[in-house]
Short mmCIF file of C-alpha atoms in Angstrom, two decimals:
data_model
loop_
_atom_site.label_atom_id
_atom_site.label_comp_id
_atom_site.label_asym_id
_atom_site.label_seq_id
_atom_site.Cartn_x
_atom_site.Cartn_y
_atom_site.Cartn_z
CA MET A 328 4.94 6.29 -14.67
CA ASN A 329 1.56 6.34 -12.89
CA LEU A 330 0.43 3.27 -14.85
CA PHE A 331 3.71 1.48 -13.92
CA ILE A 332 3.29 2.21 -10.24
CA ASN A 333 -0.39 1.25 -10.34
CA ASN A 334 0.47 -2.13 -11.88
CA LEU A 335 3.20 -2.78 -9.30
CA LEU A 336 0.90 -2.06 -6.39
CA ASN A 337 -2.02 -3.99 -7.80
CA GLY A 338 0.26 -6.96 -8.28
CA LEU A 339 1.34 -6.75 -4.59
CA TRP A 340 -2.10 -6.10 -3.14
CA PHE A 341 -4.29 -8.44 -5.16
CA HIS A 342 -2.06 -11.03 -6.94
CA ASN A 343 0.62 -11.98 -4.38
CA GLN A 344 3.37 -10.49 -6.59
CA ASN A 345 6.20 -7.97 -6.15
CA LYS A 346 6.70 -8.86 -2.46
CA LEU A 347 10.14 -7.19 -2.36
CA LEU A 348 8.25 -3.90 -2.24
CA LEU A 349 7.20 -4.76 1.29
CA VAL A 350 10.71 -3.94 2.57
CA PHE A 351 10.20 -0.31 1.58
CA LEU A 352 6.44 -0.02 2.15
CA LEU A 353 5.95 -1.63 5.58
CA PRO A 354 7.69 1.19 7.56
CA ILE A 355 5.41 3.72 5.80
CA SER A 356 2.37 1.57 6.58
CA PHE A 357 3.37 1.45 10.26
CA LEU A 358 3.51 5.25 10.39
CA TYR A 359 0.15 5.50 8.66
CA PHE A 360 -1.31 3.00 11.14
CA ILE A 361 -0.11 5.09 14.09
CA SER A 362 -1.50 8.31 12.53
CA ILE A 363 -4.95 6.76 12.06
CA ILE A 364 -5.07 5.52 15.67
CA THR A 365 -3.98 8.96 16.89
CA VAL A 366 -6.67 10.81 14.87
CA LYS A 367 -9.40 8.39 15.91
CA LEU A 368 -8.37 8.63 19.55
CA LEU A 369 -8.47 12.47 19.43
CA TYR A 370 -12.05 12.32 18.06
CA ARG A 371 -13.19 9.75 20.57
CA LEU A 372 -11.75 11.75 23.47
CA GLY A 373 -13.48 14.88 22.19
CA ILE A 374 -10.25 16.79 21.56
CA LEU A 375 -11.18 16.99 17.89
CA LYS A 376 -14.84 17.85 17.30
CA ARG A 377 -17.06 16.03 14.87
CA TYR A 378 -19.67 17.79 12.71
CA VAL A 379 -23.29 16.78 13.31
CA SER A 380 -25.53 17.79 10.45
CA LYS A 381 -29.11 18.93 11.01
CA LEU A 382 -30.03 16.49 8.19
CA PRO A 383 -29.69 12.70 8.35
CA ILE A 384 -26.40 11.50 6.81
CA ILE A 385 -25.75 8.18 5.09
CA ILE A 386 -22.17 7.35 4.07
CA ILE A 387 -21.42 4.67 1.48
CA GLY A 388 -17.77 3.76 1.58
CA ASN A 389 -15.12 1.10 1.84
CA ILE A 390 -11.95 0.42 3.75
CA THR A 391 -9.92 -0.75 0.76
CA VAL A 392 -8.76 1.37 -2.15
CA GLY A 393 -10.41 1.22 -5.52
CA GLY A 394 -13.80 0.33 -6.84
CA ASN A 395 -16.13 -1.55 -4.52
CA GLY A 396 -19.44 -0.54 -6.05
CA LYS A 397 -20.03 2.61 -4.00
CA THR A 398 -21.51 4.69 -6.81
CA PRO A 399 -23.95 2.02 -8.10
CA ILE A 400 -25.18 1.47 -4.50
CA THR A 401 -25.50 5.25 -4.05
CA ILE A 402 -27.68 5.40 -7.15
CA TRP A 403 -29.80 2.41 -6.02
CA LEU A 404 -30.23 3.83 -2.48
CA THR A 405 -31.14 7.32 -3.66
CA LYS A 406 -33.87 5.90 -5.91
CA TYR A 407 -35.11 3.53 -3.20
CA ILE A 408 -35.39 6.20 -0.51
CA THR A 409 -36.93 8.78 -2.84
CA GLU A 410 -39.60 6.35 -4.03
CA LYS A 411 -40.44 4.75 -0.70
CA TYR A 412 -40.17 7.69 1.67
CA LYS A 413 -41.09 10.51 -0.75
CA ILE A 414 -38.30 12.75 0.46
CA ARG A 415 -35.70 14.85 -1.31
CA VAL A 416 -32.12 13.52 -1.36
CA GLY A 417 -28.85 15.33 -1.79
CA VAL A 418 -25.82 13.35 -2.98
CA VAL A 419 -22.21 14.29 -2.40
CA SER A 420 -19.43 13.08 -4.70
CA SER A 421 -15.73 13.50 -3.91
CA GLY A 422 -14.84 15.23 -7.20
CA TYR A 423 -11.69 13.18 -7.27
CA ASN A 424 -9.25 14.02 -10.13
CA SER A 425 -11.29 17.09 -11.11
CA GLN A 426 -10.62 20.83 -11.16
CA THR A 427 -13.02 21.70 -8.39
CA THR A 428 -11.56 22.57 -4.99
CA SER A 429 -14.79 23.63 -3.28
CA PRO A 430 -18.29 22.16 -3.39
CA VAL A 431 -20.13 22.86 -6.65
CA LEU A 432 -23.64 22.04 -7.81
CA VAL A 433 -23.45 19.59 -10.72
CA ASN A 434 -25.64 20.56 -13.70
CA SER A 435 -26.21 19.62 -17.34
CA ASN A 436 -23.20 21.75 -18.46
CA SER A 437 -20.74 20.22 -16.01
CA THR A 438 -17.88 18.09 -17.41
CA THR A 439 -15.88 15.27 -15.94
CA LYS A 440 -12.81 17.49 -15.94
CA GLU A 441 -14.69 20.10 -13.87
CA VAL A 442 -16.50 17.89 -11.34
CA GLY A 443 -15.16 14.30 -11.80
CA ASP A 444 -16.37 11.19 -13.58
CA GLU A 445 -18.40 9.83 -10.64
CA ALA A 446 -20.25 13.10 -10.22
CA ILE A 447 -21.34 13.05 -13.88
CA GLU A 448 -22.34 9.38 -13.55
CA LEU A 449 -24.47 10.27 -10.52
CA TYR A 450 -25.99 13.31 -12.28
CA GLN A 451 -26.97 11.31 -15.36
CA ALA A 452 -28.66 8.68 -13.21
CA LEU A 453 -30.28 10.91 -10.59
CA SER A 454 -30.66 14.50 -11.81
CA ASN A 455 -34.46 14.21 -12.03
CA ILE A 456 -34.83 13.21 -8.37
CA ALA A 457 -31.73 14.41 -6.47
CA ILE A 458 -29.30 17.31 -6.06
CA ILE A 459 -25.66 16.39 -6.81
CA ILE A 460 -22.74 18.22 -5.18
CA SER A 461 -19.11 17.54 -6.09
CA GLY A 462 -15.74 18.59 -4.69
CA GLY A 463 -14.41 20.24 -1.57
CA ASN A 464 -14.33 18.51 1.78
CA ARG A 465 -17.25 16.54 3.14
CA ILE A 466 -18.21 19.08 5.77
CA ASP A 467 -18.33 22.00 3.35
CA ALA A 468 -20.40 19.94 0.88
CA THR A 469 -22.81 18.96 3.64
CA LYS A 470 -23.17 22.61 4.74
CA LYS A 471 -23.83 23.68 1.15
CA LEU A 472 -26.68 21.21 0.84
CA GLU A 473 -28.06 22.39 4.20
CA GLU A 474 -27.94 26.00 2.99
CA LEU A 475 -29.73 25.17 -0.24
CA ASN A 476 -32.60 23.82 1.86
CA LYS A 477 -33.73 21.56 -0.95
CA CYS A 478 -33.17 18.10 0.52
CA ASP A 479 -34.25 16.10 3.56
CA LEU A 480 -31.35 13.61 3.65
CA ILE A 481 -27.75 13.52 2.42
CA ILE A 482 -25.95 10.53 0.94
CA HIS A 483 -22.16 10.64 0.64
CA ASP A 484 -20.65 8.55 -2.13
CA ASP A 485 -17.43 7.64 -0.35
CA GLY A 486 -16.37 9.34 2.86
CA MET A 487 -15.83 6.60 5.45
CA GLN A 488 -12.39 7.96 6.23
CA HIS A 489 -13.66 11.52 6.76
CA TYR A 490 -13.98 10.98 10.52
CA ARG A 491 -15.03 14.52 11.27
CA LEU A 492 -18.45 13.98 9.68
CA LYS A 493 -20.84 12.03 11.89
CA SER A 494 -23.29 9.74 10.10
CA ASN A 495 -26.64 8.21 10.97
CA LEU A 496 -25.84 5.14 8.90
CA THR A 497 -22.71 3.84 7.14
CA ILE A 498 -22.79 1.18 4.44
CA GLU A 499 -19.42 -0.42 3.77
CA THR A 500 -19.04 -2.10 0.38
CA ASN A 501 -16.72 -4.85 -0.69
CA SER A 502 -16.28 -6.47 -4.05
CA LYS A 503 -12.99 -8.29 -3.44
CA ASN A 504 -12.30 -11.81 -2.29
CA SER A 505 -10.62 -11.35 1.11
CA ASN A 506 -8.51 -14.48 0.54
CA GLU A 507 -6.79 -12.84 -2.41
CA VAL A 508 -6.08 -9.43 -0.82
CA MET A 509 -2.87 -8.42 0.97
CA ASN A 510 -4.17 -7.91 4.48
CA LEU A 511 -2.09 -4.79 5.26
CA ILE A 512 -2.78 -1.08 5.49
CA LEU A 513 -1.57 1.44 2.85
CA PRO A 514 0.81 1.47 1.09
CA ALA A 515 1.90 -2.11 1.82
CA GLY A 516 -1.70 -3.29 1.36
CA PRO A 517 -4.90 -1.82 -0.03
CA TYR A 518 -6.56 -1.05 3.29
CA ARG A 519 -7.33 2.63 4.01
CA ASP A 520 -8.79 1.87 7.41
CA PHE A 521 -9.24 -1.01 9.86
CA ASN A 522 -11.48 -2.25 12.66
CA ILE A 523 -9.60 -2.61 15.96
CA GLY A 524 -12.36 -2.40 18.51
CA SER A 525 -15.57 -0.53 19.23
CA PHE A 526 -13.89 2.36 21.11
CA LEU A 527 -12.12 3.61 18.02
CA GLU A 528 -14.97 2.84 15.64
CA MET A 529 -16.07 6.10 14.00
CA HIS A 530 -19.34 4.79 12.55
CA LYS A 531 -21.70 3.16 15.01
CA ASN A 532 -24.70 2.22 12.78
CA TYR A 533 -23.05 -0.01 10.23
CA ILE A 534 -23.99 -2.42 7.45
CA THR A 535 -21.31 -4.33 5.50
CA VAL A 536 -22.36 -5.53 2.04
CA SER A 537 -20.57 -7.67 -0.48
CA PHE A 538 -20.57 -8.09 -4.23
CA ASN A 539 -18.69 -11.36 -3.86
CA GLN A 540 -21.25 -14.14 -4.19
CA ASN A 541 -18.83 -16.59 -2.56
CA ASP A 542 -18.50 -14.47 0.60
CA ASN A 543 -20.01 -16.74 3.23
CA LYS A 544 -19.08 -14.34 6.02
CA ASN A 545 -21.60 -11.70 4.94
CA ILE A 546 -25.35 -12.22 4.52
CA TYR A 547 -25.95 -8.80 2.96
CA SER A 548 -25.11 -8.66 -0.74
CA PHE A 549 -25.63 -6.85 -4.03
CA SER A 550 -25.37 -8.18 -7.54
CA TYR A 551 -24.79 -6.38 -10.85
CA ASP A 552 -27.54 -6.61 -13.48
CA LEU A 553 -25.88 -7.66 -16.75
CA LEU A 554 -27.47 -5.07 -19.04
CA ILE A 555 -25.78 -3.32 -21.98
CA TRP A 556 -26.81 0.11 -23.25
CA ASP A 557 -26.26 1.26 -26.86
CA SER A 558 -24.99 4.86 -26.80
CA LYS A 559 -26.27 5.47 -30.38
CA THR A 560 -29.81 4.21 -30.11
CA ASN A 561 -30.24 4.89 -26.36
CA ASN A 562 -31.67 1.37 -26.04
CA VAL A 563 -30.80 -1.51 -23.77
CA ILE A 564 -29.51 -4.40 -25.93
CA GLU A 565 -29.91 -8.05 -24.98
CA LEU A 566 -26.64 -9.82 -24.38
CA GLU A 567 -27.45 -12.48 -26.96
CA LYS A 568 -27.74 -9.77 -29.64
CA ILE A 569 -24.38 -8.28 -28.61
CA ILE A 570 -22.75 -11.69 -28.89
CA LYS A 571 -24.19 -12.17 -32.35
CA LEU A 572 -23.23 -8.70 -33.52
CA SER A 573 -19.67 -9.04 -32.19
CA GLU A 574 -18.98 -12.45 -33.64
CA ASN A 575 -17.47 -13.25 -30.21
CA SER A 576 -14.73 -10.60 -30.50
CA ILE A 577 -14.87 -7.24 -28.68
CA ASN A 578 -12.79 -4.28 -27.55
CA LEU A 579 -13.03 -3.46 -23.86
CA ILE A 580 -11.81 -0.17 -22.44
CA THR A 581 -11.83 0.54 -18.70
CA SER A 582 -10.29 2.87 -16.17
CA VAL A 583 -11.83 1.43 -13.02
CA ALA A 584 -10.10 -0.11 -10.01
CA ASN A 585 -11.57 -3.60 -10.39
CA SER A 586 -11.40 -4.14 -14.14
CA GLU A 587 -10.58 -7.82 -13.69
CA ARG A 588 -14.12 -8.48 -12.45
CA ILE A 589 -15.51 -6.97 -15.66
CA PHE A 590 -13.01 -8.87 -17.85
CA ASN A 591 -13.76 -12.20 -16.19
CA MET A 592 -17.50 -11.67 -16.46
CA LEU A 593 -17.30 -10.87 -20.20
CA LYS A 594 -14.86 -13.73 -20.79
CA LYS A 595 -17.78 -16.13 -20.25
CA TYR A 596 -19.51 -14.77 -23.33
CA PHE A 597 -16.77 -13.59 -25.74
CA THR A 598 -13.88 -15.62 -27.19
CA THR A 599 -11.56 -12.69 -27.92
CA ILE A 600 -11.34 -9.58 -25.75
CA ASN A 601 -8.93 -6.79 -26.64
CA HIS A 602 -8.77 -5.07 -23.25
CA ARG A 603 -7.26 -1.61 -22.72
CA SER A 604 -7.07 -1.18 -18.97
CA PHE A 605 -6.09 2.13 -17.36
CA PRO A 606 -5.81 3.32 -13.73
CA ASP A 607 -8.91 4.33 -11.83
CA HIS A 608 -10.13 7.87 -12.75
CA TYR A 609 -7.74 7.97 -15.71
CA ARG A 610 -8.29 10.88 -18.12
CA TYR A 611 -8.55 9.56 -21.67
CA ASN A 612 -7.03 11.03 -24.81
CA ASP A 613 -7.92 10.50 -28.49
CA GLU A 614 -5.34 7.76 -28.99
CA ASP A 615 -6.77 5.68 -26.16
CA VAL A 616 -10.05 5.23 -27.97
CA ASN A 617 -8.58 4.68 -31.43
CA PHE A 618 -8.97 0.94 -32.15
CA LYS A 619 -7.53 -0.40 -35.41
CA ASN A 620 -10.08 -3.20 -35.67
CA LYS A 621 -13.82 -2.98 -36.31
CA ASN A 622 -14.92 -4.84 -33.18
CA LEU A 623 -17.65 -3.52 -30.89
CA VAL A 624 -16.35 -1.36 -28.06
CA ILE A 625 -17.68 -2.17 -24.59
CA THR A 626 -17.03 0.06 -21.59
CA THR A 627 -18.47 0.90 -18.17
CA MET A 628 -20.87 3.73 -17.35
CA LYS A 629 -18.14 5.45 -15.34
CA ASP A 630 -15.87 5.34 -18.37
CA TYR A 631 -18.61 6.34 -20.83
CA VAL A 632 -19.17 9.73 -19.17
CA LYS A 633 -15.49 10.53 -20.06
CA LEU A 634 -15.34 8.80 -23.42
CA SER A 635 -18.49 10.55 -24.65
CA GLU A 636 -16.65 13.87 -24.23
CA LEU A 637 -13.95 12.66 -26.69
CA THR A 638 -15.89 10.68 -29.29
CA ASP A 639 -19.38 10.18 -30.64
CA ASN A 640 -18.53 6.66 -31.81
CA GLN A 641 -21.00 3.93 -30.96
CA LEU A 642 -20.22 2.46 -27.53
CA TYR A 643 -21.86 -0.41 -25.69
CA VAL A 644 -22.10 0.49 -22.04
CA LEU A 645 -22.35 -1.93 -19.15
CA SER A 646 -25.15 -0.92 -16.85
CA ASN A 647 -24.37 0.33 -13.34
CA LYS A 648 -27.66 -1.05 -12.06
CA VAL A 649 -27.38 -3.22 -8.97
CA THR A 650 -29.87 -5.28 -6.99
CA PRO A 651 -29.66 -6.09 -3.26
CA ASN A 652 -30.84 -9.24 -1.57
CA ASN A 653 -33.87 -9.24 0.76
CA GLU A 654 -31.69 -9.58 3.84
CA PHE A 655 -30.01 -6.23 3.10
CA ILE A 656 -33.35 -4.47 2.48
CA ASN A 657 -34.72 -5.76 5.80
CA CYS A 658 -31.63 -4.58 7.67
CA LEU A 659 -31.65 -1.23 5.84
CA GLU A 660 -35.31 -0.62 6.78
CA LYS A 661 -34.59 -1.14 10.49
CA HIS A 662 -31.92 1.55 10.34
CA LEU A 663 -33.88 4.00 8.17
CA LYS A 664 -36.87 3.90 10.50
CA GLU A 665 -34.68 5.22 13.31
CA PHE A 666 -34.17 8.60 11.64
CA LEU A 667 -36.69 8.90 8.78
CA ILE A 668 -39.97 8.19 10.64
#
């Protein structure tokens, strides 16, 4: 049922399909719109109080549902700040679709079921340089990191819509072509939030970045590095070698919001792609990873942290490494110097 609903909404939001749904969804979207305006107004008037951390806060988020590259940017930014400014960073993950209901410290024994797939992805990438917290609300997670007294700055992977938490810098990510997106708020469209003027803007210091190389409206951008990691040998494999090994036929398994981007990227290199696509944060079972053919299996790093708990089969994992353009780095530095120096 969840997969059916997910496909219906994705068709409406991103493919100009299933427009009859708007008859039922637009009234709900209107009520949601009014509720957001009301909450923002209460915060701006000071009736609802915002939490100001004693540590600098950076939020990486997006105003549309689904994957927009938040976690890869979080990983890049944590490494960048740690290396350049020689400070300790704490990272907060939402713990979405996990068992945790309060903030927990992610460690080597944590599982995706306990703390969420993104928390494990962050831990595997950053455990040697950062503290990873998962679950609970954003304020409680921030307070937990403050109490631990082991970091100098906190980065929130997601959290733009948690208006109670005040940030020093917000980075909004976007990986979708705006011309192909239903320009409506949830549930009629994919937008979780909107910009309707500076008075109701919850985040003052703001950078908007894009993964869409054709986005002429935005000068700040990131690009994915096309690297593939072999889970058996723990080595990065050149794409040419993968193509040769696969004989141009692969299995692809994903449970990310923007799986089309991955499919279209791989379609340039492989003739036949047997793609099993599941909803974002989907929890796999044994049958999902049981392919009847002998083709190589390619997946994402976010999916690998879940699949590796089910199988020790050889998987070829797309890197979550991203690279920003110089314009973004220059803009980022101007903001960082306001609260790190």
